[in-house]
């Protein structure tokens, strides 16, 4: 699913390249989550890191892993690599659970596209917690 035009400004024009760089160059196709997504369990033998690998069966769910790029602070315009994480489907969904409850279209977009930057129906939150 393409980025909806009205939200296009939230993303750098090279988002697809940036996302691919994070997922396949930095993360080497492996989920970068170390448990911060909140889902359990993560593999203690791997230092707590999720052991999901792109295009391989997920170690826990058995479904094919599609790595996605998540914004740790849920702020789509914050594309600092330190704010980006390559997450497997499971970790990304867990990571974004609060956002998903607020924005079901994100979930649909993720499922439809396999990899889509987060879409938000409204401008990023203006009140930092
Ligand atoms: Zn994962
Ligand atoms: Zn995780």
mmCIF file of N, CA and C and ligand atoms in Angstrom:
data_model
loop_
_atom_site.group_PDB
_atom_site.id
_atom_site.type_symbol
_atom_site.label_atom_id
_atom_site.label_comp_id
_atom_site.label_asym_id
_atom_site.label_seq_id
_atom_site.Cartn_x
_atom_site.Cartn_y
_atom_site.Cartn_z
ATOM 1 N N UNK A 1 0.852 -1.198 0.000
ATOM 2 C CA UNK A 1 0.000 0.000 0.000
ATOM 3 C C UNK A 1 0.883 1.242 0.000
ATOM 4 N N UNK A 2 0.664 2.127 -0.941
ATOM 5 C CA UNK A 2 1.500 3.345 -0.965
ATOM 6 C C UNK A 2 1.165 4.243 0.208
ATOM 7 N N UNK A 3 2.114 5.074 0.542
ATOM 8 C CA UNK A 3 1.874 6.061 1.591
ATOM 9 C C UNK A 3 0.785 7.007 1.106
ATOM 10 N N UNK A 4 -0.203 7.211 1.943
ATOM 11 C CA UNK A 4 -1.283 8.104 1.531
ATOM 12 C C UNK A 4 -0.740 9.517 1.346
ATOM 13 N N UNK A 5 -1.133 10.161 0.251
ATOM 14 C CA UNK A 5 -0.519 11.451 -0.109
ATOM 15 C C UNK A 5 -0.558 12.473 1.011
ATOM 16 N N UNK A 6 -1.622 12.462 1.789
ATOM 17 C CA UNK A 6 -1.727 13.506 2.804
ATOM 18 C C UNK A 6 -0.729 13.313 3.937
ATOM 19 N N UNK A 7 -0.111 12.122 4.023
ATOM 20 C CA UNK A 7 0.876 11.889 5.072
ATOM 21 C C UNK A 7 2.292 11.801 4.503
ATOM 22 N N UNK A 8 2.382 11.955 3.215
ATOM 23 C CA UNK A 8 3.656 11.766 2.547
ATOM 24 C C UNK A 8 4.739 12.657 3.148
ATOM 25 N N UNK A 9 4.352 13.841 3.601
ATOM 26 C CA UNK A 9 5.335 14.782 4.118
ATOM 27 C C UNK A 9 6.031 14.256 5.366
ATOM 28 N N UNK A 10 5.417 13.291 5.999
ATOM 29 C CA UNK A 10 6.013 12.770 7.229
ATOM 30 C C UNK A 10 7.284 11.973 6.964
ATOM 31 N N UNK A 11 7.476 11.542 5.737
ATOM 32 C CA UNK A 11 8.569 10.634 5.445
ATOM 33 C C UNK A 11 9.580 11.261 4.507
ATOM 34 N N UNK A 12 10.832 10.930 4.712
ATOM 35 C CA UNK A 12 11.828 11.392 3.739
ATOM 36 C C UNK A 12 11.580 10.687 2.411
ATOM 37 N N UNK A 13 11.965 11.339 1.342
ATOM 38 C CA UNK A 13 11.661 10.754 0.039
ATOM 39 C C UNK A 13 12.381 9.432 -0.157
ATOM 40 N N UNK A 14 13.432 9.214 0.592
ATOM 41 C CA UNK A 14 14.183 7.969 0.421
ATOM 42 C C UNK A 14 13.838 6.945 1.497
ATOM 43 N N UNK A 15 12.630 7.038 2.039
ATOM 44 C CA UNK A 15 12.233 6.075 3.070
ATOM 45 C C UNK A 15 12.441 4.615 2.638
ATOM 46 N N UNK A 16 12.041 4.216 1.434
ATOM 47 C CA UNK A 16 12.237 2.796 1.076
ATOM 48 C C UNK A 16 13.706 2.381 1.162
ATOM 49 N N UNK A 17 14.594 3.264 0.726
ATOM 50 C CA UNK A 17 16.014 2.940 0.791
ATOM 51 C C UNK A 17 16.494 2.920 2.237
ATOM 52 N N UNK A 18 16.027 3.899 3.001
ATOM 53 C CA UNK A 18 16.422 3.977 4.411
ATOM 54 C C UNK A 18 15.930 2.743 5.164
ATOM 55 N N UNK A 19 14.695 2.381 4.919
ATOM 56 C CA UNK A 19 14.118 1.211 5.583
ATOM 57 C C UNK A 19 14.905 -0.050 5.213
ATOM 58 N N UNK A 20 15.230 -0.172 3.943
ATOM 59 C CA UNK A 20 15.986 -1.348 3.501
ATOM 60 C C UNK A 20 17.379 -1.361 4.118
ATOM 61 N N UNK A 21 17.987 -0.186 4.242
ATOM 62 C CA UNK A 21 19.316 -0.108 4.835
ATOM 63 C C UNK A 21 19.274 -0.587 6.284
ATOM 64 N N UNK A 22 18.271 -0.117 7.023
ATOM 65 C CA UNK A 22 18.153 -0.531 8.426
ATOM 66 C C UNK A 22 17.940 -2.035 8.518
ATOM 67 N N UNK A 23 17.062 -2.551 7.701
ATOM 68 C CA UNK A 23 16.676 -3.957 7.844
ATOM 69 C C UNK A 23 17.735 -4.921 7.320
ATOM 70 N N UNK A 24 18.353 -4.564 6.197
ATOM 71 C CA UNK A 24 19.191 -5.572 5.541
ATOM 72 C C UNK A 24 20.681 -5.287 5.627
ATOM 73 N N UNK A 25 21.063 -4.025 5.839
ATOM 74 C CA UNK A 25 22.486 -3.746 6.007
ATOM 75 C C UNK A 25 22.843 -3.736 7.488
ATOM 76 N N UNK A 26 22.115 -2.915 8.266
ATOM 77 C CA UNK A 26 22.450 -2.857 9.683
ATOM 78 C C UNK A 26 22.029 -4.130 10.418
ATOM 79 N N UNK A 27 20.796 -4.547 10.207
ATOM 80 C CA UNK A 27 20.267 -5.685 10.972
ATOM 81 C C UNK A 27 20.591 -7.027 10.323
ATOM 82 N N UNK A 28 21.112 -7.009 9.098
ATOM 83 C CA UNK A 28 21.443 -8.250 8.386
ATOM 84 C C UNK A 28 20.238 -9.181 8.284
ATOM 85 N N UNK A 29 19.057 -8.575 8.161
ATOM 86 C CA UNK A 29 17.863 -9.391 7.977
ATOM 87 C C UNK A 29 17.337 -10.025 9.244
ATOM 88 N N UNK A 30 17.903 -9.651 10.390
ATOM 89 C CA UNK A 30 17.450 -10.233 11.653
ATOM 90 C C UNK A 30 16.691 -9.192 12.462
ATOM 91 N N UNK A 31 15.693 -9.650 13.179
ATOM 92 C CA UNK A 31 14.934 -8.760 14.048
ATOM 93 C C UNK A 31 15.884 -8.164 15.089
ATOM 94 N N UNK A 32 15.825 -6.863 15.269
ATOM 95 C CA UNK A 32 16.731 -6.186 16.201
ATOM 96 C C UNK A 32 16.152 -6.063 17.605
ATOM 97 N N UNK A 33 14.956 -6.575 17.816
ATOM 98 C CA UNK A 33 14.325 -6.410 19.121
ATOM 99 C C UNK A 33 15.051 -7.221 20.194
ATOM 100 N N UNK A 34 15.267 -6.601 21.314
ATOM 101 C CA UNK A 34 15.854 -7.298 22.462
ATOM 102 C C UNK A 34 14.850 -7.367 23.604
ATOM 103 N N UNK A 35 13.612 -7.406 23.257
ATOM 104 C CA UNK A 35 12.577 -7.549 24.267
ATOM 105 C C UNK A 35 11.829 -6.261 24.544
ATOM 106 N N UNK A 36 12.297 -5.163 23.951
ATOM 107 C CA UNK A 36 11.660 -3.878 24.253
ATOM 108 C C UNK A 36 10.263 -3.761 23.655
ATOM 109 N N UNK A 37 9.927 -4.686 22.746
ATOM 110 C CA UNK A 37 8.588 -4.623 22.169
ATOM 111 C C UNK A 37 7.526 -5.009 23.193
ATOM 112 N N UNK A 38 7.964 -5.702 24.256
ATOM 113 C CA UNK A 38 7.020 -6.083 25.291
ATOM 114 C C UNK A 38 6.443 -7.477 25.118
ATOM 115 N N UNK A 39 6.640 -8.075 23.945
ATOM 116 C CA UNK A 39 6.153 -9.433 23.727
ATOM 117 C C UNK A 39 7.077 -10.419 24.434
ATOM 118 N N UNK A 40 6.543 -11.515 24.867
ATOM 119 C CA UNK A 40 7.361 -12.554 25.471
ATOM 120 C C UNK A 40 6.968 -13.893 24.868
ATOM 121 N N UNK A 41 7.878 -14.856 24.836
ATOM 122 C CA UNK A 41 9.247 -14.705 25.305
ATOM 123 C C UNK A 41 10.181 -14.265 24.185
ATOM 124 N N UNK A 42 11.317 -13.749 24.575
ATOM 125 C CA UNK A 42 12.421 -13.574 23.651
ATOM 126 C C UNK A 42 13.514 -14.547 24.073
ATOM 127 N N UNK A 43 14.372 -14.899 23.145
ATOM 128 C CA UNK A 43 15.315 -15.987 23.364
ATOM 129 C C UNK A 43 16.454 -15.570 24.296
ATOM 130 N N UNK A 44 16.439 -16.103 25.500
ATOM 131 C CA UNK A 44 17.482 -15.749 26.462
ATOM 132 C C UNK A 44 18.855 -16.184 25.970
ATOM 133 N N UNK A 45 18.916 -17.280 25.223
ATOM 134 C CA UNK A 45 20.213 -17.758 24.737
ATOM 135 C C UNK A 45 20.815 -16.808 23.714
ATOM 136 N N UNK A 46 20.009 -15.994 23.114
ATOM 137 C CA UNK A 46 20.501 -15.033 22.123
ATOM 138 C C UNK A 46 20.618 -13.650 22.757
ATOM 139 N N UNK A 47 20.817 -13.625 24.065
ATOM 140 C CA UNK A 47 20.952 -12.349 24.752
ATOM 141 C C UNK A 47 19.643 -11.606 24.846
ATOM 142 N N UNK A 48 18.558 -12.351 24.762
ATOM 143 C CA UNK A 48 17.251 -11.716 24.833
ATOM 144 C C UNK A 48 16.783 -11.179 23.511
ATOM 145 N N UNK A 49 17.625 -11.327 22.496
ATOM 146 C CA UNK A 49 17.246 -10.793 21.192
ATOM 147 C C UNK A 49 16.273 -11.737 20.500
ATOM 148 N N UNK A 50 15.318 -11.151 19.833
ATOM 149 C CA UNK A 50 14.400 -11.935 19.022
ATOM 150 C C UNK A 50 15.201 -12.651 17.940
ATOM 151 N N UNK A 51 14.892 -13.916 17.706
ATOM 152 C CA UNK A 51 15.682 -14.702 16.758
ATOM 153 C C UNK A 51 15.018 -14.813 15.390
ATOM 154 N N UNK A 52 13.994 -14.023 15.160
ATOM 155 C CA UNK A 52 13.332 -14.054 13.860
ATOM 156 C C UNK A 52 14.269 -13.551 12.763
ATOM 157 N N UNK A 53 14.230 -14.210 11.617
ATOM 158 C CA UNK A 53 15.057 -13.844 10.470
ATOM 159 C C UNK A 53 14.152 -13.625 9.267
ATOM 160 N N UNK A 54 14.438 -12.573 8.532
ATOM 161 C CA UNK A 54 13.605 -12.215 7.384
ATOM 162 C C UNK A 54 13.455 -13.382 6.410
ATOM 163 N N UNK A 55 12.226 -13.605 5.984
ATOM 164 C CA UNK A 55 11.891 -14.609 4.982
ATOM 165 C C UNK A 55 12.160 -16.034 5.462
ATOM 166 N N UNK A 56 12.213 -16.207 6.799
ATOM 167 C CA UNK A 56 12.319 -17.538 7.400
ATOM 168 C C UNK A 56 11.098 -17.730 8.304
ATOM 169 N N UNK A 57 10.777 -18.971 8.620
ATOM 170 C CA UNK A 57 9.661 -19.170 9.556
ATOM 171 C C UNK A 57 9.984 -18.551 10.919
ATOM 172 N N UNK A 58 9.014 -17.852 11.484
ATOM 173 C CA UNK A 58 9.238 -17.240 12.796
ATOM 174 C C UNK A 58 9.442 -18.338 13.831
ATOM 175 N N UNK A 59 10.462 -18.201 14.702
ATOM 176 C CA UNK A 59 10.761 -19.252 15.675
ATOM 177 C C UNK A 59 9.610 -19.546 16.632
ATOM 178 N N UNK A 60 8.731 -18.601 16.817
ATOM 179 C CA UNK A 60 7.624 -18.814 17.751
ATOM 180 C C UNK A 60 6.304 -19.072 17.046
ATOM 181 N N UNK A 61 6.056 -18.350 15.975
ATOM 182 C CA UNK A 61 4.748 -18.463 15.338
ATOM 183 C C UNK A 61 4.771 -19.380 14.121
ATOM 184 N N UNK A 62 5.968 -19.587 13.541
ATOM 185 C CA UNK A 62 6.079 -20.439 12.373
ATOM 186 C C UNK A 62 5.650 -19.782 11.074
ATOM 187 N N UNK A 63 5.119 -18.582 11.165
ATOM 188 C CA UNK A 63 4.711 -17.901 9.943
ATOM 189 C C UNK A 63 5.910 -17.167 9.339
ATOM 190 N N UNK A 64 5.838 -16.913 8.054
ATOM 191 C CA UNK A 64 6.970 -16.308 7.378
ATOM 192 C C UNK A 64 7.245 -14.904 7.923
ATOM 193 N N UNK A 65 8.511 -14.670 8.260
ATOM 194 C CA UNK A 65 8.883 -13.386 8.844
ATOM 195 C C UNK A 65 9.078 -12.348 7.748
ATOM 196 N N UNK A 66 8.472 -11.193 7.928
ATOM 197 C CA UNK A 66 8.731 -10.046 7.072
ATOM 198 C C UNK A 66 9.217 -8.928 7.980
ATOM 199 N N UNK A 67 10.493 -8.607 7.858
ATOM 200 C CA UNK A 67 11.024 -7.529 8.696
ATOM 201 C C UNK A 67 10.410 -6.202 8.286
ATOM 202 N N UNK A 68 10.133 -5.389 9.275
ATOM 203 C CA UNK A 68 9.618 -4.049 9.040
ATOM 204 C C UNK A 68 10.482 -3.072 9.824
ATOM 205 N N UNK A 69 10.385 -1.827 9.503
ATOM 206 C CA UNK A 69 11.155 -0.818 10.219
ATOM 207 C C UNK A 69 10.228 -0.036 11.127
ATOM 208 N N UNK A 70 10.526 -0.079 12.422
ATOM 209 C CA UNK A 70 9.681 0.582 13.412
ATOM 210 C C UNK A 70 10.350 1.846 13.919
ATOM 211 N N UNK A 71 9.515 2.805 14.298
ATOM 212 C CA UNK A 71 10.005 4.008 14.966
ATOM 213 C C UNK A 71 9.858 3.790 16.460
ATOM 214 N N UNK A 72 10.963 3.795 17.170
ATOM 215 C CA UNK A 72 10.899 3.475 18.594
ATOM 216 C C UNK A 72 10.009 4.451 19.352
ATOM 217 N N UNK A 73 10.019 5.711 18.952
ATOM 218 C CA UNK A 73 9.211 6.700 19.667
ATOM 219 C C UNK A 73 7.867 6.945 18.980
ATOM 220 N N UNK A 74 7.546 6.131 17.968
ATOM 221 C CA UNK A 74 6.278 6.240 17.242
ATOM 222 C C UNK A 74 6.145 7.585 16.528
ATOM 223 N N UNK A 75 7.243 8.244 16.297
ATOM 224 C CA UNK A 75 7.196 9.524 15.596
ATOM 225 C C UNK A 75 7.753 9.326 14.187
ATOM 226 N N UNK A 76 6.862 9.326 13.201
ATOM 227 C CA UNK A 76 7.305 8.930 11.860
ATOM 228 C C UNK A 76 8.338 9.848 11.233
ATOM 229 N N UNK A 77 8.346 11.111 11.617
ATOM 230 C CA UNK A 77 9.348 11.971 10.992
ATOM 231 C C UNK A 77 10.710 11.864 11.663
ATOM 232 N N UNK A 78 10.785 11.142 12.755
ATOM 233 C CA UNK A 78 12.071 10.933 13.411
ATOM 234 C C UNK A 78 12.745 9.726 12.776
ATOM 235 N N UNK A 79 13.528 9.985 11.733
ATOM 236 C CA UNK A 79 14.151 8.892 10.991
ATOM 237 C C UNK A 79 15.628 8.765 11.323
ATOM 238 N N UNK A 80 16.029 9.310 12.469
ATOM 239 C CA UNK A 80 17.372 9.046 12.965
ATOM 240 C C UNK A 80 17.538 7.536 13.102
ATOM 241 N N UNK A 81 18.619 6.978 12.547
ATOM 242 C CA UNK A 81 18.785 5.517 12.658
ATOM 243 C C UNK A 81 18.687 5.014 14.093
ATOM 244 N N UNK A 82 19.062 5.858 15.060
ATOM 245 C CA UNK A 82 18.944 5.437 16.463
ATOM 246 C C UNK A 82 17.493 5.262 16.883
ATOM 247 N N UNK A 83 16.586 5.880 16.142
ATOM 248 C CA UNK A 83 15.161 5.757 16.458
ATOM 249 C C UNK A 83 14.493 4.637 15.665
ATOM 250 N N UNK A 84 15.249 4.036 14.757
ATOM 251 C CA UNK A 84 14.661 3.014 13.895
ATOM 252 C C UNK A 84 15.133 1.633 14.316
ATOM 253 N N UNK A 85 14.223 0.683 14.261
ATOM 254 C CA UNK A 85 14.555 -0.694 14.584
ATOM 255 C C UNK A 85 13.954 -1.608 13.529
ATOM 256 N N UNK A 86 14.747 -2.578 13.091
ATOM 257 C CA UNK A 86 14.204 -3.625 12.237
ATOM 258 C C UNK A 86 13.492 -4.628 13.128
ATOM 259 N N UNK A 87 12.201 -4.756 12.933
ATOM 260 C CA UNK A 87 11.410 -5.658 13.759
ATOM 261 C C UNK A 87 10.712 -6.684 12.877
ATOM 262 N N UNK A 88 10.579 -7.891 13.418
ATOM 263 C CA UNK A 88 9.758 -8.892 12.745
ATOM 264 C C UNK A 88 8.282 -8.502 12.930
ATOM 265 N N UNK A 89 7.421 -9.204 12.211
ATOM 266 C CA UNK A 89 5.999 -8.902 12.282
ATOM 267 C C UNK A 89 5.516 -8.877 13.732
ATOM 268 N N UNK A 90 5.916 -9.911 14.462
ATOM 269 C CA UNK A 90 5.406 -10.083 15.822
ATOM 270 C C UNK A 90 5.861 -8.944 16.725
ATOM 271 N N UNK A 91 7.158 -8.624 16.663
ATOM 272 C CA UNK A 91 7.664 -7.565 17.523
ATOM 273 C C UNK A 91 7.070 -6.214 17.136
ATOM 274 N N UNK A 92 6.932 -5.992 15.829
ATOM 275 C CA UNK A 92 6.404 -4.701 15.405
ATOM 276 C C UNK A 92 4.958 -4.523 15.879
ATOM 277 N N UNK A 93 4.188 -5.584 15.771
ATOM 278 C CA UNK A 93 2.798 -5.489 16.209
ATOM 279 C C UNK A 93 2.718 -5.240 17.707
ATOM 280 N N UNK A 94 3.586 -5.920 18.451
ATOM 281 C CA UNK A 94 3.587 -5.721 19.895
ATOM 282 C C UNK A 94 4.047 -4.308 20.232
ATOM 283 N N UNK A 95 5.125 -3.892 19.570
ATOM 284 C CA UNK A 95 5.672 -2.554 19.779
ATOM 285 C C UNK A 95 4.624 -1.474 19.512
ATOM 286 N N UNK A 96 3.841 -1.708 18.490
ATOM 287 C CA UNK A 96 2.872 -0.702 18.064
ATOM 288 C C UNK A 96 1.481 -0.925 18.639
ATOM 289 N N UNK A 97 1.368 -1.835 19.587
ATOM 290 C CA UNK A 97 0.031 -2.219 20.039
ATOM 291 C C UNK A 97 -0.816 -1.020 20.459
ATOM 292 N N UNK A 98 -0.222 -0.123 21.198
ATOM 293 C CA UNK A 98 -0.993 1.044 21.626
ATOM 294 C C UNK A 98 -1.414 1.882 20.432
ATOM 295 N N UNK A 99 -0.474 2.046 19.493
ATOM 296 C CA UNK A 99 -0.801 2.826 18.309
ATOM 297 C C UNK A 99 -1.885 2.130 17.488
ATOM 298 N N UNK A 100 -1.795 0.819 17.449
ATOM 299 C CA UNK A 100 -2.772 0.083 16.641
ATOM 300 C C UNK A 100 -4.173 0.226 17.198
ATOM 301 N N UNK A 101 -4.260 0.236 18.513
ATOM 302 C CA UNK A 101 -5.588 0.389 19.088
ATOM 303 C C UNK A 101 -6.168 1.750 18.718
ATOM 304 N N UNK A 102 -5.252 2.712 18.576
ATOM 305 C CA UNK A 102 -5.693 4.055 18.243
ATOM 306 C C UNK A 102 -5.916 4.204 16.744
ATOM 307 N N UNK A 103 -5.276 3.345 15.972
ATOM 308 C CA UNK A 103 -5.289 3.518 14.530
ATOM 309 C C UNK A 103 -5.335 2.170 13.833
ATOM 310 N N UNK A 104 -6.509 1.632 13.678
ATOM 311 C CA UNK A 104 -6.646 0.303 13.087
ATOM 312 C C UNK A 104 -6.154 0.271 11.647
ATOM 313 N N UNK A 105 -6.149 1.409 10.976
ATOM 314 C CA UNK A 105 -5.724 1.403 9.577
ATOM 315 C C UNK A 105 -4.253 1.037 9.463
ATOM 316 N N UNK A 106 -3.490 1.352 10.495
ATOM 317 C CA UNK A 106 -2.083 0.971 10.490
ATOM 318 C C UNK A 106 -1.956 -0.546 10.412
ATOM 319 N N UNK A 107 -2.725 -1.227 11.235
ATOM 320 C CA UNK A 107 -2.679 -2.685 11.243
ATOM 321 C C UNK A 107 -3.026 -3.231 9.864
ATOM 322 N N UNK A 108 -4.091 -2.686 9.284
ATOM 323 C CA UNK A 108 -4.486 -3.173 7.966
ATOM 324 C C UNK A 108 -3.391 -2.909 6.946
ATOM 325 N N UNK A 109 -2.779 -1.731 7.043
ATOM 326 C CA UNK A 109 -1.739 -1.392 6.079
ATOM 327 C C UNK A 109 -0.545 -2.331 6.233
ATOM 328 N N UNK A 110 -0.169 -2.612 7.469
ATOM 329 C CA UNK A 110 0.963 -3.491 7.704
ATOM 330 C C UNK A 110 0.685 -4.872 7.136
ATOM 331 N N UNK A 111 -0.511 -5.364 7.379
ATOM 332 C CA UNK A 111 -0.841 -6.703 6.910
ATOM 333 C C UNK A 111 -0.904 -6.754 5.393
ATOM 334 N N UNK A 112 -1.420 -5.698 4.810
ATOM 335 C CA UNK A 112 -1.596 -5.689 3.363
ATOM 336 C C UNK A 112 -0.264 -5.565 2.650
ATOM 337 N N UNK A 113 0.612 -4.765 3.215
ATOM 338 C CA UNK A 113 1.839 -4.439 2.501
ATOM 339 C C UNK A 113 3.026 -5.260 2.960
ATOM 340 N N UNK A 114 2.932 -5.847 4.148
ATOM 341 C CA UNK A 114 4.082 -6.567 4.648
ATOM 342 C C UNK A 114 5.094 -5.613 5.235
ATOM 343 N N UNK A 115 5.404 -4.587 4.520
ATOM 344 C CA UNK A 115 6.281 -3.552 5.041
ATOM 345 C C UNK A 115 5.754 -2.215 4.628
ATOM 346 N N UNK A 116 5.316 -1.456 5.582
ATOM 347 C CA UNK A 116 4.874 -0.102 5.298
ATOM 348 C C UNK A 116 5.274 0.770 6.467
ATOM 349 N N UNK A 117 5.711 1.964 6.210
ATOM 350 C CA UNK A 117 5.978 2.866 7.323
ATOM 351 C C UNK A 117 4.688 3.094 8.097
ATOM 352 N N UNK A 118 4.790 3.363 9.366
ATOM 353 C CA UNK A 118 3.573 3.622 10.135
ATOM 354 C C UNK A 118 2.775 4.765 9.527
ATOM 355 N N UNK A 119 1.479 4.572 9.496
ATOM 356 C CA UNK A 119 0.590 5.622 9.018
ATOM 357 C C UNK A 119 -0.210 6.126 10.204
ATOM 358 N N UNK A 120 -0.326 7.401 10.290
ATOM 359 C CA UNK A 120 -1.068 7.966 11.403
ATOM 360 C C UNK A 120 -2.200 8.825 10.858
ATOM 361 N N UNK A 121 -3.366 8.725 11.451
ATOM 362 C CA UNK A 121 -4.528 9.448 10.950
ATOM 363 C C UNK A 121 -4.540 10.900 11.380
ATOM 364 N N UNK A 122 -3.586 11.265 12.208
ATOM 365 C CA UNK A 122 -3.573 12.628 12.700
ATOM 366 C C UNK A 122 -2.119 13.012 12.928
ATOM 367 N N UNK A 123 -1.851 14.288 13.070
ATOM 368 C CA UNK A 123 -0.471 14.704 13.267
ATOM 369 C C UNK A 123 0.110 14.045 14.517
ATOM 370 N N UNK A 124 1.442 13.878 14.566
ATOM 371 C CA UNK A 124 2.061 13.281 15.740
ATOM 372 C C UNK A 124 1.643 14.018 17.006
ATOM 373 N N UNK A 125 1.599 13.269 18.068
ATOM 374 C CA UNK A 125 1.172 13.822 19.349
ATOM 375 C C UNK A 125 2.002 15.052 19.734
ATOM 376 N N UNK A 126 1.347 16.040 20.249
ATOM 377 C CA UNK A 126 2.046 17.278 20.571
ATOM 378 C C UNK A 126 2.446 17.378 22.026
ATOM 379 N N UNK A 127 2.044 16.398 22.836
ATOM 380 C CA UNK A 127 2.345 16.478 24.261
ATOM 381 C C UNK A 127 3.258 15.332 24.652
ATOM 382 N N UNK A 128 4.552 15.621 24.695
ATOM 383 C CA UNK A 128 5.489 14.567 25.106
ATOM 384 C C UNK A 128 5.158 14.084 26.514
ATOM 385 N N UNK A 129 5.293 12.789 26.711
ATOM 386 C CA UNK A 129 4.982 12.256 28.026
ATOM 387 C C UNK A 129 6.188 12.392 28.949
HETATM 388 ZN ZN1 LIG B 1 11.159 -9.977 16.545
HETATM 389 ZN ZN1 LIG B 2 10.355 -8.165 20.343
#
